[in-house]
CSV table of C-alpha atoms in Angstrom, one decimal:
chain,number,residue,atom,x,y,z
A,1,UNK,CA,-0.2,-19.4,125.4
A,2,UNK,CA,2.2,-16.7,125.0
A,3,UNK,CA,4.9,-18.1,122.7
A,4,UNK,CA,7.4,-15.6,124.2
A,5,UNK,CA,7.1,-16.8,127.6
A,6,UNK,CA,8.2,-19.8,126.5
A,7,UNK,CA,11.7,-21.5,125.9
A,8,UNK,CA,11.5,-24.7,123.9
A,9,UNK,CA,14.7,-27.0,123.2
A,10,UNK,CA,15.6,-29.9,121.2
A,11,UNK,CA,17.9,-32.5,121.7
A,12,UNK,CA,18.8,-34.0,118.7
A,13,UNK,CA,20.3,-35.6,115.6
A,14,UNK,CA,19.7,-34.9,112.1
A,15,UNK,CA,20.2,-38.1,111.5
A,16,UNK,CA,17.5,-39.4,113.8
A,17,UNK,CA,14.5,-40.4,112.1
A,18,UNK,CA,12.6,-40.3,115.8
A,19,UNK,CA,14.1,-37.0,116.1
A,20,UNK,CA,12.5,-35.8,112.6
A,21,UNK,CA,9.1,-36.8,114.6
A,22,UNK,CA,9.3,-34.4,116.6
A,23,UNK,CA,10.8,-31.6,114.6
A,24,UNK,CA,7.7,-32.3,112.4
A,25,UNK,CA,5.2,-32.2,114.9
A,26,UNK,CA,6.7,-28.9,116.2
A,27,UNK,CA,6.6,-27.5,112.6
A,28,UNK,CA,3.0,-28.4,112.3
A,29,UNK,CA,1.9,-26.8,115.3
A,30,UNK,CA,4.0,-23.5,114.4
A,31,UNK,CA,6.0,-23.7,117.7
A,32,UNK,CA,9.7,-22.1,117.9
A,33,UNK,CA,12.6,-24.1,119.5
A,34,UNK,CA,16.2,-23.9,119.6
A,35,UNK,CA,17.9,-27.3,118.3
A,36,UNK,CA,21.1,-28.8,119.8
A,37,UNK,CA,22.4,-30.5,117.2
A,38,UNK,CA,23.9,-33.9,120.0
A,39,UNK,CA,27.3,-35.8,119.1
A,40,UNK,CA,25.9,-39.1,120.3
A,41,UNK,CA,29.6,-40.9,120.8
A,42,UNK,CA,30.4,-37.9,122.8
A,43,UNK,CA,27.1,-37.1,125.2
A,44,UNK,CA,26.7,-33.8,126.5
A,45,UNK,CA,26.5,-33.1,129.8
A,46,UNK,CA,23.1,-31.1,129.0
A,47,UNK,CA,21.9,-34.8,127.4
A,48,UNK,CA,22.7,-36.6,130.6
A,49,UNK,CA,21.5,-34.4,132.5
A,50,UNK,CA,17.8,-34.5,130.6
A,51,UNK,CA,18.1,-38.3,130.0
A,52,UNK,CA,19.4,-39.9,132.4
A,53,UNK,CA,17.5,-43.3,132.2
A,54,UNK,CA,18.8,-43.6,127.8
A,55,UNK,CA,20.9,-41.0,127.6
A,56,UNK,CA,19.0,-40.8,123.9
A,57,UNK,CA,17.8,-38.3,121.6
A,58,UNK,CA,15.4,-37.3,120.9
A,59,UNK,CA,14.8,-34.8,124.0
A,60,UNK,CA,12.2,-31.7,123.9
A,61,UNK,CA,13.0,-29.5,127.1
A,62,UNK,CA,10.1,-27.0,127.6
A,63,UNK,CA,11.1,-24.4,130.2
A,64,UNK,CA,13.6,-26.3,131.4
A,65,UNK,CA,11.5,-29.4,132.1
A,66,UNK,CA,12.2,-32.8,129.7
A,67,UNK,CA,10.7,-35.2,128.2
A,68,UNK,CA,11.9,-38.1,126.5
A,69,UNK,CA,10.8,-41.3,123.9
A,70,UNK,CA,9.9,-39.9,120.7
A,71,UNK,CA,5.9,-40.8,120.7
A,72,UNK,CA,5.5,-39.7,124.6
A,73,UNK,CA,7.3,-36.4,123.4
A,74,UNK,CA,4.4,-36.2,120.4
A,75,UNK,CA,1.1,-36.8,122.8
A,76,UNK,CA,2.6,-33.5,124.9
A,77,UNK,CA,3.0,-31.4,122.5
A,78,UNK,CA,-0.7,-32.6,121.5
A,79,UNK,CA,-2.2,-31.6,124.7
A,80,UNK,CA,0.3,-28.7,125.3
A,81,UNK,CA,0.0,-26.8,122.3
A,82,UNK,CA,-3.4,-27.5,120.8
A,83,UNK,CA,-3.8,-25.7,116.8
A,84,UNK,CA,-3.6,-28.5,114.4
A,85,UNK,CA,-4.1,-31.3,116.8
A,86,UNK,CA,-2.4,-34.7,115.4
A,87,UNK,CA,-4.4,-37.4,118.0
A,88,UNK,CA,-8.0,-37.7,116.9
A,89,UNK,CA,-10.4,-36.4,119.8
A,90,UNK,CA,-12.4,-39.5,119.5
A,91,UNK,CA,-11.1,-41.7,122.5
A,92,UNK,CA,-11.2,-44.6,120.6
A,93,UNK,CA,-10.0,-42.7,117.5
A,94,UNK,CA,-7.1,-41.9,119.5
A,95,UNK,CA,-6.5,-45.6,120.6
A,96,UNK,CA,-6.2,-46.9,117.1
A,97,UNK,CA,-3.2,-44.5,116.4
A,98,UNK,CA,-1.5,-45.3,119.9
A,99,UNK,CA,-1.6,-48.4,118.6
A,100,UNK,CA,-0.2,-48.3,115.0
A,101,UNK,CA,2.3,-46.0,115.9
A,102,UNK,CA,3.3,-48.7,118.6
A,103,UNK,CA,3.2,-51.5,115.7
A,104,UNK,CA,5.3,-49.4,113.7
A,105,UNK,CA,8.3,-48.9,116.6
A,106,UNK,CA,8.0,-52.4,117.9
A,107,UNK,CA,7.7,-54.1,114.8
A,108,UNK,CA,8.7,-52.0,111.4
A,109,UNK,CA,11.2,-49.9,112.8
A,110,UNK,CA,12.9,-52.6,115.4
A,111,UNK,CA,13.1,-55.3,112.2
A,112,UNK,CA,14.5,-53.1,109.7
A,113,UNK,CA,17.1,-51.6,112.0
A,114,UNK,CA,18.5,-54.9,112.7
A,115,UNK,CA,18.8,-55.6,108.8
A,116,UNK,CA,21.6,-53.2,109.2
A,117,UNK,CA,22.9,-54.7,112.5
A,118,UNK,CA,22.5,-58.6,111.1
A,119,UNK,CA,24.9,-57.8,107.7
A,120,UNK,CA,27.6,-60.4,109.3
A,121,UNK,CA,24.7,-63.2,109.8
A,122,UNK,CA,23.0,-64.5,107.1
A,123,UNK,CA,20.3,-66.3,108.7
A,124,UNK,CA,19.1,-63.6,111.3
A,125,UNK,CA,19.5,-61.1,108.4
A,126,UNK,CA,16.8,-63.1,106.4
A,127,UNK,CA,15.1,-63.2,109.6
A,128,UNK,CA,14.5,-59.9,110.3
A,129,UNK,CA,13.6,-59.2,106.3
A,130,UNK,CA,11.1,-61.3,106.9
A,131,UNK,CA,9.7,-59.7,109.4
A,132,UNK,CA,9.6,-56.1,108.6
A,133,UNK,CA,7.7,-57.2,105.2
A,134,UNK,CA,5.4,-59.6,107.4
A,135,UNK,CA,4.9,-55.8,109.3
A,136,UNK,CA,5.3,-53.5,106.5
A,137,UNK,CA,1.7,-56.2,104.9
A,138,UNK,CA,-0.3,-55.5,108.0
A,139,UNK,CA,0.2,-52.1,107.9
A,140,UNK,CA,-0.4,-51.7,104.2
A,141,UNK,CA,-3.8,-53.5,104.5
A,142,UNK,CA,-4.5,-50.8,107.5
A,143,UNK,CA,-4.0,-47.3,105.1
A,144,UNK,CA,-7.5,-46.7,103.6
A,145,UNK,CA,-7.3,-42.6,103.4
A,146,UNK,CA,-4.8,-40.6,101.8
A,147,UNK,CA,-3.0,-40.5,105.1
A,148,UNK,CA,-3.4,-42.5,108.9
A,149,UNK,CA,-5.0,-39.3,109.9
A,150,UNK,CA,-7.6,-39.2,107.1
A,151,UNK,CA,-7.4,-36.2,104.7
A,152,UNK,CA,-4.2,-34.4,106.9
A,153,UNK,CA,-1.4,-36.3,108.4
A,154,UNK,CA,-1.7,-37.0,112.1
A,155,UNK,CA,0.0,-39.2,114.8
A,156,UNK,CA,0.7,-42.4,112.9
A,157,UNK,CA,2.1,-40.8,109.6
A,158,UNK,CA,4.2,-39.2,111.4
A,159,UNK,CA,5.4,-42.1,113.6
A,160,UNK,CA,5.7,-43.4,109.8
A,161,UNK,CA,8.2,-41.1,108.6
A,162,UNK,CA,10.8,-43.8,109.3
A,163,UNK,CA,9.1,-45.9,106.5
A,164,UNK,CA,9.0,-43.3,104.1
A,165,UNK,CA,12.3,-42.0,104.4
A,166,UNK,CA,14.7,-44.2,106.1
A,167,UNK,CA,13.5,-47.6,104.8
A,168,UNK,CA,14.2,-46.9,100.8
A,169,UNK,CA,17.4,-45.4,102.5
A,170,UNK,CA,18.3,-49.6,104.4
A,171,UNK,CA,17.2,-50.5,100.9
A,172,UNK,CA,19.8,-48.7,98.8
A,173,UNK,CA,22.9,-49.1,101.5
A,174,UNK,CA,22.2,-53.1,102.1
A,175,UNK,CA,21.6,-53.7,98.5
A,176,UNK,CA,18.3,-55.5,99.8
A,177,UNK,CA,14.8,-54.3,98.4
A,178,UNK,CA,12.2,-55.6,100.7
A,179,UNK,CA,9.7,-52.2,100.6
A,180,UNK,CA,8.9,-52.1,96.9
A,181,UNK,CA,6.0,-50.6,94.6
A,182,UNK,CA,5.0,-53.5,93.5
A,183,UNK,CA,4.5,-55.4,97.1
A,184,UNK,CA,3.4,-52.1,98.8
A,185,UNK,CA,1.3,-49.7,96.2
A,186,UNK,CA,-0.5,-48.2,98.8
A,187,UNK,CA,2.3,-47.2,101.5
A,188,UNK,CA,4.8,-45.8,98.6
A,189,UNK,CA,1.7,-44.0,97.5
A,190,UNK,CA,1.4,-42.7,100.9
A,191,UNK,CA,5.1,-42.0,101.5
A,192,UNK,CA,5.3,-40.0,98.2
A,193,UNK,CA,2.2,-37.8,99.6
A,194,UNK,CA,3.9,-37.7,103.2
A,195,UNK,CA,7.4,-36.7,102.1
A,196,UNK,CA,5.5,-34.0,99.8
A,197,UNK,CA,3.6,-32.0,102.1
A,198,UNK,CA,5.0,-28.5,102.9
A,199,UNK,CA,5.9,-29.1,106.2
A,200,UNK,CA,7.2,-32.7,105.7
A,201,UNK,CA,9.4,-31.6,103.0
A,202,UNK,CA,11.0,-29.2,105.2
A,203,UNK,CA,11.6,-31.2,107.9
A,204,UNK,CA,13.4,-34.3,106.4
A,205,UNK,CA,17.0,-34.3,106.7
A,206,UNK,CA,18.9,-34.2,103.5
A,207,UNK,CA,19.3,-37.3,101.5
A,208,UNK,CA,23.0,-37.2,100.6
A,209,UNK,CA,24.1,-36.3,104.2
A,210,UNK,CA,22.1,-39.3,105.7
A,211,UNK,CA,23.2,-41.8,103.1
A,212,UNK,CA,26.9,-41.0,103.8
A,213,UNK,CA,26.1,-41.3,107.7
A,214,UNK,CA,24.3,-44.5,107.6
A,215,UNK,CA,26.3,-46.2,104.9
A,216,UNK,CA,30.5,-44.9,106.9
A,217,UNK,CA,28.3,-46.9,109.7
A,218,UNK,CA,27.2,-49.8,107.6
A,219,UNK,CA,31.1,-50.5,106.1
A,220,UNK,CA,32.8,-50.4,109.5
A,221,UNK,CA,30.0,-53.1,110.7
A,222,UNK,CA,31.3,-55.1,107.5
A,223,UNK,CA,35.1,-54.5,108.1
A,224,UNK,CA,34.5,-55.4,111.7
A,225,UNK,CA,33.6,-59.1,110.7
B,1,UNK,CA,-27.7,-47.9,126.8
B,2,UNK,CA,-25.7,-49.8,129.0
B,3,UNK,CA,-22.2,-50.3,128.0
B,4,UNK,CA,-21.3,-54.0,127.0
B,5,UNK,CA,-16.8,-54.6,128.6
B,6,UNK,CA,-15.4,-58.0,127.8
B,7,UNK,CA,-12.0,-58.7,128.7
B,8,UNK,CA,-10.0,-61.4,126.5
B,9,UNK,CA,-6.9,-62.4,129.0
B,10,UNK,CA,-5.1,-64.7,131.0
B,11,UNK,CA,-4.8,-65.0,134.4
B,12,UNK,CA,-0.9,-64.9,135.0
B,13,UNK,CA,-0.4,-62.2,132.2
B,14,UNK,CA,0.5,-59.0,134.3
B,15,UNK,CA,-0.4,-57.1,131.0
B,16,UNK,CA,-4.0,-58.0,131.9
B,17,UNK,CA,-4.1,-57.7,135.4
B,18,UNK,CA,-3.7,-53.9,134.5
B,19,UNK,CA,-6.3,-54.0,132.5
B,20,UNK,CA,-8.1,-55.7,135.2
B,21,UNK,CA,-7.0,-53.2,138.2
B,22,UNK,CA,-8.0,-50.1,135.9
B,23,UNK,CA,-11.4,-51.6,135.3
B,24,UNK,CA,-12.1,-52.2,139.0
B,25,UNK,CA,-10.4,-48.5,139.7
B,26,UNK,CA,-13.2,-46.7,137.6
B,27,UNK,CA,-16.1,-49.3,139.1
B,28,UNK,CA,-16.8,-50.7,135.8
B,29,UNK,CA,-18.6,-54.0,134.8
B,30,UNK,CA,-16.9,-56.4,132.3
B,31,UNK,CA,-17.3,-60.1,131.3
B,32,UNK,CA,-14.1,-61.9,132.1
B,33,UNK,CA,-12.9,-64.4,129.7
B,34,UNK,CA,-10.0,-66.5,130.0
B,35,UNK,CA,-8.6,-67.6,127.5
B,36,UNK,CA,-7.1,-71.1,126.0
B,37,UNK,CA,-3.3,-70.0,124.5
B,38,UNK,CA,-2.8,-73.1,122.9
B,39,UNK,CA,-6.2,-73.0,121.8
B,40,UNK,CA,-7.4,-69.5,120.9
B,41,UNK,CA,-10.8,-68.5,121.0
B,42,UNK,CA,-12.5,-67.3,117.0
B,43,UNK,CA,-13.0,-64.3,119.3
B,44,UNK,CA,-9.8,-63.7,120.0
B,45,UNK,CA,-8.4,-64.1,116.6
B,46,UNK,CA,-11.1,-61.5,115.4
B,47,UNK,CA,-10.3,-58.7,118.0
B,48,UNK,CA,-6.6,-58.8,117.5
B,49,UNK,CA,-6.0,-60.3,114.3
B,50,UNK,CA,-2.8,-58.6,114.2
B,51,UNK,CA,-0.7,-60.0,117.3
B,52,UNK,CA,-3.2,-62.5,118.4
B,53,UNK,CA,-2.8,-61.9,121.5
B,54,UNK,CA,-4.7,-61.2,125.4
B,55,UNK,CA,-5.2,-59.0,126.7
B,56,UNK,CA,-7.7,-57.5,124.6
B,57,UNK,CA,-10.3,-55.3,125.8
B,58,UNK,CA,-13.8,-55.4,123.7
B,59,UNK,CA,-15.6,-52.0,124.2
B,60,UNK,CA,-19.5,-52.4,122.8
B,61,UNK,CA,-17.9,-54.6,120.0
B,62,UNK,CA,-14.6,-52.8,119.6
B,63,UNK,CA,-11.7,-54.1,120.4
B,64,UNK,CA,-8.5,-52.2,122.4
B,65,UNK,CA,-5.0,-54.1,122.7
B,66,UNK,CA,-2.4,-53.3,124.1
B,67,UNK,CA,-2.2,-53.3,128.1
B,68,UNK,CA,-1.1,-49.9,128.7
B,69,UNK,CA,-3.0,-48.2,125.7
B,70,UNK,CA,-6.3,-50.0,126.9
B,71,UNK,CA,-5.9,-48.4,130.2
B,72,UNK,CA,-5.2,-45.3,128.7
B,73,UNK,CA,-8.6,-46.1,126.6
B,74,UNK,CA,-10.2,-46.5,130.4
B,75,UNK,CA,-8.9,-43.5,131.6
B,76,UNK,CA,-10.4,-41.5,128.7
B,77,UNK,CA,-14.1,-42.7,128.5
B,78,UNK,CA,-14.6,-43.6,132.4
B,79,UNK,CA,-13.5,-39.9,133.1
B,80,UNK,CA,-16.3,-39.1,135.9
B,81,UNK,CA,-13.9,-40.8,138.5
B,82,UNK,CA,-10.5,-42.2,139.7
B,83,UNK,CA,-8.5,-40.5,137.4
B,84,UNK,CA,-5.3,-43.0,136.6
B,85,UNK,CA,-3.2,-40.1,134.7
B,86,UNK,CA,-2.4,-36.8,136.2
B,87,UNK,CA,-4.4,-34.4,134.4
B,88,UNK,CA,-1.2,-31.2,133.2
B,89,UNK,CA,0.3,-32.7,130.3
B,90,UNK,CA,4.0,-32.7,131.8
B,91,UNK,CA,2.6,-35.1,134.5
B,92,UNK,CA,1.2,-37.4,131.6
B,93,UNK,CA,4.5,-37.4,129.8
B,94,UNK,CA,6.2,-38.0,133.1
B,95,UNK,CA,4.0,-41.5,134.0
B,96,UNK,CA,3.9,-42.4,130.4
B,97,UNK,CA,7.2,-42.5,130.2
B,98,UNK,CA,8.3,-44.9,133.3
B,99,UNK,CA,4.7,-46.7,132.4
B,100,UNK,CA,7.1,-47.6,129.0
B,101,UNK,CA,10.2,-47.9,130.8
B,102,UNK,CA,8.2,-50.5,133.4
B,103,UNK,CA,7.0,-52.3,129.5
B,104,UNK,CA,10.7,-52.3,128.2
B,105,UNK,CA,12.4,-53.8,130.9
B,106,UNK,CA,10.6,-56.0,133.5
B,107,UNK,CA,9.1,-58.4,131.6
B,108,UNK,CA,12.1,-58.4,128.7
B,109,UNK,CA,14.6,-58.9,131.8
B,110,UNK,CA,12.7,-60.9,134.1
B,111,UNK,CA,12.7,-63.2,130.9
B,112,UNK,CA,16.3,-63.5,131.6
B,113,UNK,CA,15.7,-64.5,135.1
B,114,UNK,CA,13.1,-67.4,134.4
B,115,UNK,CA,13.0,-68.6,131.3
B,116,UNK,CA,16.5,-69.5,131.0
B,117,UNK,CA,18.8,-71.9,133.0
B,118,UNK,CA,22.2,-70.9,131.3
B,119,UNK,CA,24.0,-69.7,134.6
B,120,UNK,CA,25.5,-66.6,132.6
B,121,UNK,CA,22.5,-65.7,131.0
B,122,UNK,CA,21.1,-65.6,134.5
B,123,UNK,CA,24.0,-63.8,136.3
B,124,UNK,CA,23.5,-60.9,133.7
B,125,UNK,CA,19.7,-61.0,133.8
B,126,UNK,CA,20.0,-60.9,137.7
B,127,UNK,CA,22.5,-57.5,137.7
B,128,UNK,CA,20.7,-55.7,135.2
B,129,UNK,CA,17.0,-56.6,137.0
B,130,UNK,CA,18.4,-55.3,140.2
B,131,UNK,CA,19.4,-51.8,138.5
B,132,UNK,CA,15.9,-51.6,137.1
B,133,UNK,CA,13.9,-52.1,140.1
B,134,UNK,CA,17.3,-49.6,141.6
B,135,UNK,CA,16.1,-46.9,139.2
B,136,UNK,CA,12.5,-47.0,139.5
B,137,UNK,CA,13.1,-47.1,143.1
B,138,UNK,CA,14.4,-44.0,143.1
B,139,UNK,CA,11.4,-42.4,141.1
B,140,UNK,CA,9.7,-43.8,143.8
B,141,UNK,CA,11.6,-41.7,146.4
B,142,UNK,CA,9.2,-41.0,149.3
B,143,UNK,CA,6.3,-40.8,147.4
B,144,UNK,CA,3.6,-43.4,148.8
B,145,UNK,CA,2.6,-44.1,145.1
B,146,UNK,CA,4.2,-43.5,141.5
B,147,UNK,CA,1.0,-41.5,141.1
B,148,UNK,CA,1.6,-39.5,144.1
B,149,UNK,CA,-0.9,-39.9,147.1
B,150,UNK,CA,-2.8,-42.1,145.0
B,151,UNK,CA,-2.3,-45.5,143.0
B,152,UNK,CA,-1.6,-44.4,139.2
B,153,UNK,CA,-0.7,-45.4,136.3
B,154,UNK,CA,2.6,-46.2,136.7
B,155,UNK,CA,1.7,-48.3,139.8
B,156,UNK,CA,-0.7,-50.1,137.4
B,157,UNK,CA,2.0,-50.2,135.1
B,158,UNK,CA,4.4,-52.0,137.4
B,159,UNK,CA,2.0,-53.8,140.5
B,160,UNK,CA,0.9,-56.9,138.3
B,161,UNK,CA,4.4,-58.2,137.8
B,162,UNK,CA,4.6,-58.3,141.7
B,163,UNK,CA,2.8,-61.7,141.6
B,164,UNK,CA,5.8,-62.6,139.4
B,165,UNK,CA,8.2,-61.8,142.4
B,166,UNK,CA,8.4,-65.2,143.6
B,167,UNK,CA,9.6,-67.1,140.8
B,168,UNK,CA,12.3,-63.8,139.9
B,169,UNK,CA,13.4,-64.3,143.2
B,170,UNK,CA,13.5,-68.2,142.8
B,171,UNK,CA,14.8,-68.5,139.5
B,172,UNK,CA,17.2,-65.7,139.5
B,173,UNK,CA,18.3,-66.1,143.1
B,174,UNK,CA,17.8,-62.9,144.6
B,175,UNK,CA,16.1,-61.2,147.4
B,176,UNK,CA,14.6,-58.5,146.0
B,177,UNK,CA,13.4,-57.3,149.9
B,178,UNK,CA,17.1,-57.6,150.5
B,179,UNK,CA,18.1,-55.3,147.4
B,180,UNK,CA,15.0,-52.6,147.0
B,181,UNK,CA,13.1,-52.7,150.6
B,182,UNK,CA,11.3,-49.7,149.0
B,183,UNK,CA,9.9,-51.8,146.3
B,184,UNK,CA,8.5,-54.5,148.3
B,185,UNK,CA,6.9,-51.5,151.1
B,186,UNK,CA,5.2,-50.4,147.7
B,187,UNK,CA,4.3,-53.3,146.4
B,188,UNK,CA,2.6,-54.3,149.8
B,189,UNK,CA,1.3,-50.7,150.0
B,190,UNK,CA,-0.7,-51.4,146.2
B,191,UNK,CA,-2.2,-55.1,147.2
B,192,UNK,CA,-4.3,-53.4,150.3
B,193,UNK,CA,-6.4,-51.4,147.9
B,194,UNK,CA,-9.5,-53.7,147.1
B,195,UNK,CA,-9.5,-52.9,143.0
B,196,UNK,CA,-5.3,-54.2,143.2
B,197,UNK,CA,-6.3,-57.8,145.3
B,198,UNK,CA,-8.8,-58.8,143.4
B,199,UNK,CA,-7.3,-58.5,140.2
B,200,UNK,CA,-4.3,-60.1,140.9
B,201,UNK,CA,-3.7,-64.0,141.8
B,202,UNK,CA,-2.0,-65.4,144.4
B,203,UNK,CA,2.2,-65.3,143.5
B,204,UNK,CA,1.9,-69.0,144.9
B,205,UNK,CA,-0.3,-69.8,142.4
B,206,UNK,CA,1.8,-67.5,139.7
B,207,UNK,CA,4.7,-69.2,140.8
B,208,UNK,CA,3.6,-72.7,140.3
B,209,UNK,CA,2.5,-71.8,136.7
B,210,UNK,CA,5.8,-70.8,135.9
B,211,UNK,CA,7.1,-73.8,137.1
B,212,UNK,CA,5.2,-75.5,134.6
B,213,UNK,CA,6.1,-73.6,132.1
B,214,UNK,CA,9.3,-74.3,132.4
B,215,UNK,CA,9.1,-77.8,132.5
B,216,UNK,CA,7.1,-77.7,129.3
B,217,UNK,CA,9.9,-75.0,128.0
B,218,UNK,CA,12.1,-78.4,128.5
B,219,UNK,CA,14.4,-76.4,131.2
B,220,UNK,CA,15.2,-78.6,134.0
């Protein structure tokens, strides 16, 4: 497909860990884009206009057509661009990654997320704790390759990349250490391989930047009790 | 080597009636097991040891759950007919994304409508299920189907919780006719084709069971 034909855009947040899916899974694939960096308390009329239903980022708009929801973005520009593939071909291959990556949003990623939210209530905070490690155990006992994909990272590591990198980063603003070495050997072995690989490393936003964002948003949340 | 299909569900889930209606789309014979919630099968608790849930889908011993990524799963290996997803990958995105949007709101709102009888709760639940079944009226437009010309995924996605119309309606006192007549024309469009009726109950019956429900939910 001739690259130059093409005009591939990016809706999105640096500080969007389902954004940094999809800037990964462009960077694997070798594809150029152009990325909008979105204010997200001020949406642009270019964001409404390409997500109307969320008004969310991430959006990929390839020749002026978008898509939206992080893992639906990932599965087209699977079958859209298709060196390095990240989806096994197997069909049932395939299924089992649909599926983690699912667990992963509907269980990892909600719970954790609402660590943050739940600072002014105790119980519901201890709640949701309990949950992502509940989660973040299933999915341990699940990794038996270097990565999800097997020897090269594929659909669910990258799904993952919330774990690796914006989990230790709940842990250090809340104070609460729920994802640790000791509990989880195999997924911090995992993350250190994940957040090491060349294209990975590139692609993660920088740690000092994030920490400030999350952690200006984690104070007012206090203040406002 | 014929192809052992064994479907774990339960007949008011809408998650497996899709599974049910995408079977019966591509033709393909399955063992139907319903299951016991309060009282799960070993079976069960081996092919989905991780949510524990129906509906499961058992492929020659391998298990698929998830409603919408077992169809998916159907739509992949049974690829000699019916095709449920269009086959350009902007089309794919396109139904796999209100196929989601039909999985993050109905059922989450329609909780709102049923399973409650806190009048507020309700009033809210109401509004907001009205602007859902609003939007995806208007994906709808004039299109016969979701899919296009034919049933698709999105239908399949969206038809089951039709049987659930009745106690919406009831519970959360609307008229969903009244509010989205191009919903109900749909709807009504997807139960004539033979693999849609006999995969889903009767709402009657649907409605009934959620009756019960709520009594054993302790709400009036």
């Amino acid at each position: 497909m001739a690259a130059n034909q093409e005009e591939v855009k990016l809706l999105g947040s640096v500080n969007s860990p389902f954004v940094c899916r999809v800037q990964i899974a462009l960077k694997l694939k070798g594809i150029e884009y152009k990325f909008v960096e979105e204010n997200l308390a001020i949406k642009s009329d270019e964001l409404l206009k390409y997500n109307p239903v969320y008004k969310k980022v991430p959006v990929l708009v390839h020749n002026d057509k978008p898509i939206s929801e992080s893992l639906v973005i990932l599965e087209y520009i699977d079958e859209t661009w298709k060196q390095n593939p990240i989806l096994p071909s197997d069909p049932y291959q395939r299924t089992l990654a649909r599926f983690w990556s699912k667990f992963i949003d509907d269980k990892i990623v909600a719970a954790s997320v609402k660590v943050i939210h739940t600072v002014n209530d105790v119980k519901e905070r201890a709640k949701n704790v309990e949950e992502s490690i509940e989660a973040l155990r299933i999915l341990e006992n699940e990794l038996k390759d270097k990565f999800f994909g097997g020897e090269e990272i594929g659909f669910v590591d990258i799904a993952a990349v919330f774990i690796a990198f914006w989990i230790p980063l709940i842990q250090d603003i809340t104070g609460l250490q729920f994802f640790t070495a000791e509990k989880f050997p195999k997924l911090h072995k995992w993350s250190q391989e994940f957040l090491n690989h060349p294209i990975v490393k590139e692609n993660i936003p920088p740690r000092d930047t994030l920490f400030a964002y999350f952690k200006a948003h984690y104070d007012s949340l206090i203040a406002s009790k | 080597m014929a192809d052992e299909v064994i479907l774990l569900d339960f007949w008011p889930s809408p998650f497996g009636m899709r599974i049910r209606i995408a079977l019966a789309e591509k033709g393909i014979k399955y063992e139907y097991k319903d299951e016991d919630l309060k009282n799960k099968s070993p079976l069960l608790l081996q092919m989905n040891p991780v949510h524990k849930q129906i509906p499961v889908l058992v492929h020659n011993g391998k298990p698929i759950a998830e409603s919408l990524i077992a169809v998916q799963y159907i739509d992949e290996v049974w690829n000699d007919k019916s095709p449920l997803l269009p086959s350009d990958s902007y089309g794919r995105a396109h139904a796999r994304f209100w196929a989601d949007y039909v999985d993050k709101k109905i059922h989450e709102v329609g909780l709102k409508l049923w399973r409650t009888n806190k009048g507020e709760e309700q009033e809210a639940g109401k509004k907001e299920f009205i602007e859902v079944l609003k939007l995806l009226e208007q994906e709808l437009g004039d299109k016969p189907y979701f899919g296009g010309d034919k049933l698709g995924y999105v239908d399949i996605a969206f038809i089951p919780f039709y049987t659930w119309f009745k106690a919406y309606e009831t519970f959360g006192n609307l008229n969903i006719e009244k509010e989205c007549p191009k919903i109900l024309s749909w709807a009504k469009r997807c139960i004539k084709i033979e693999s849609v009726s006999k995969s889903l109950p009767d709402q009657d019956k649907v409605y009934d069971f959620i009756v019960e429900m709520r009594k054993n939910l302790g709400i009036e």
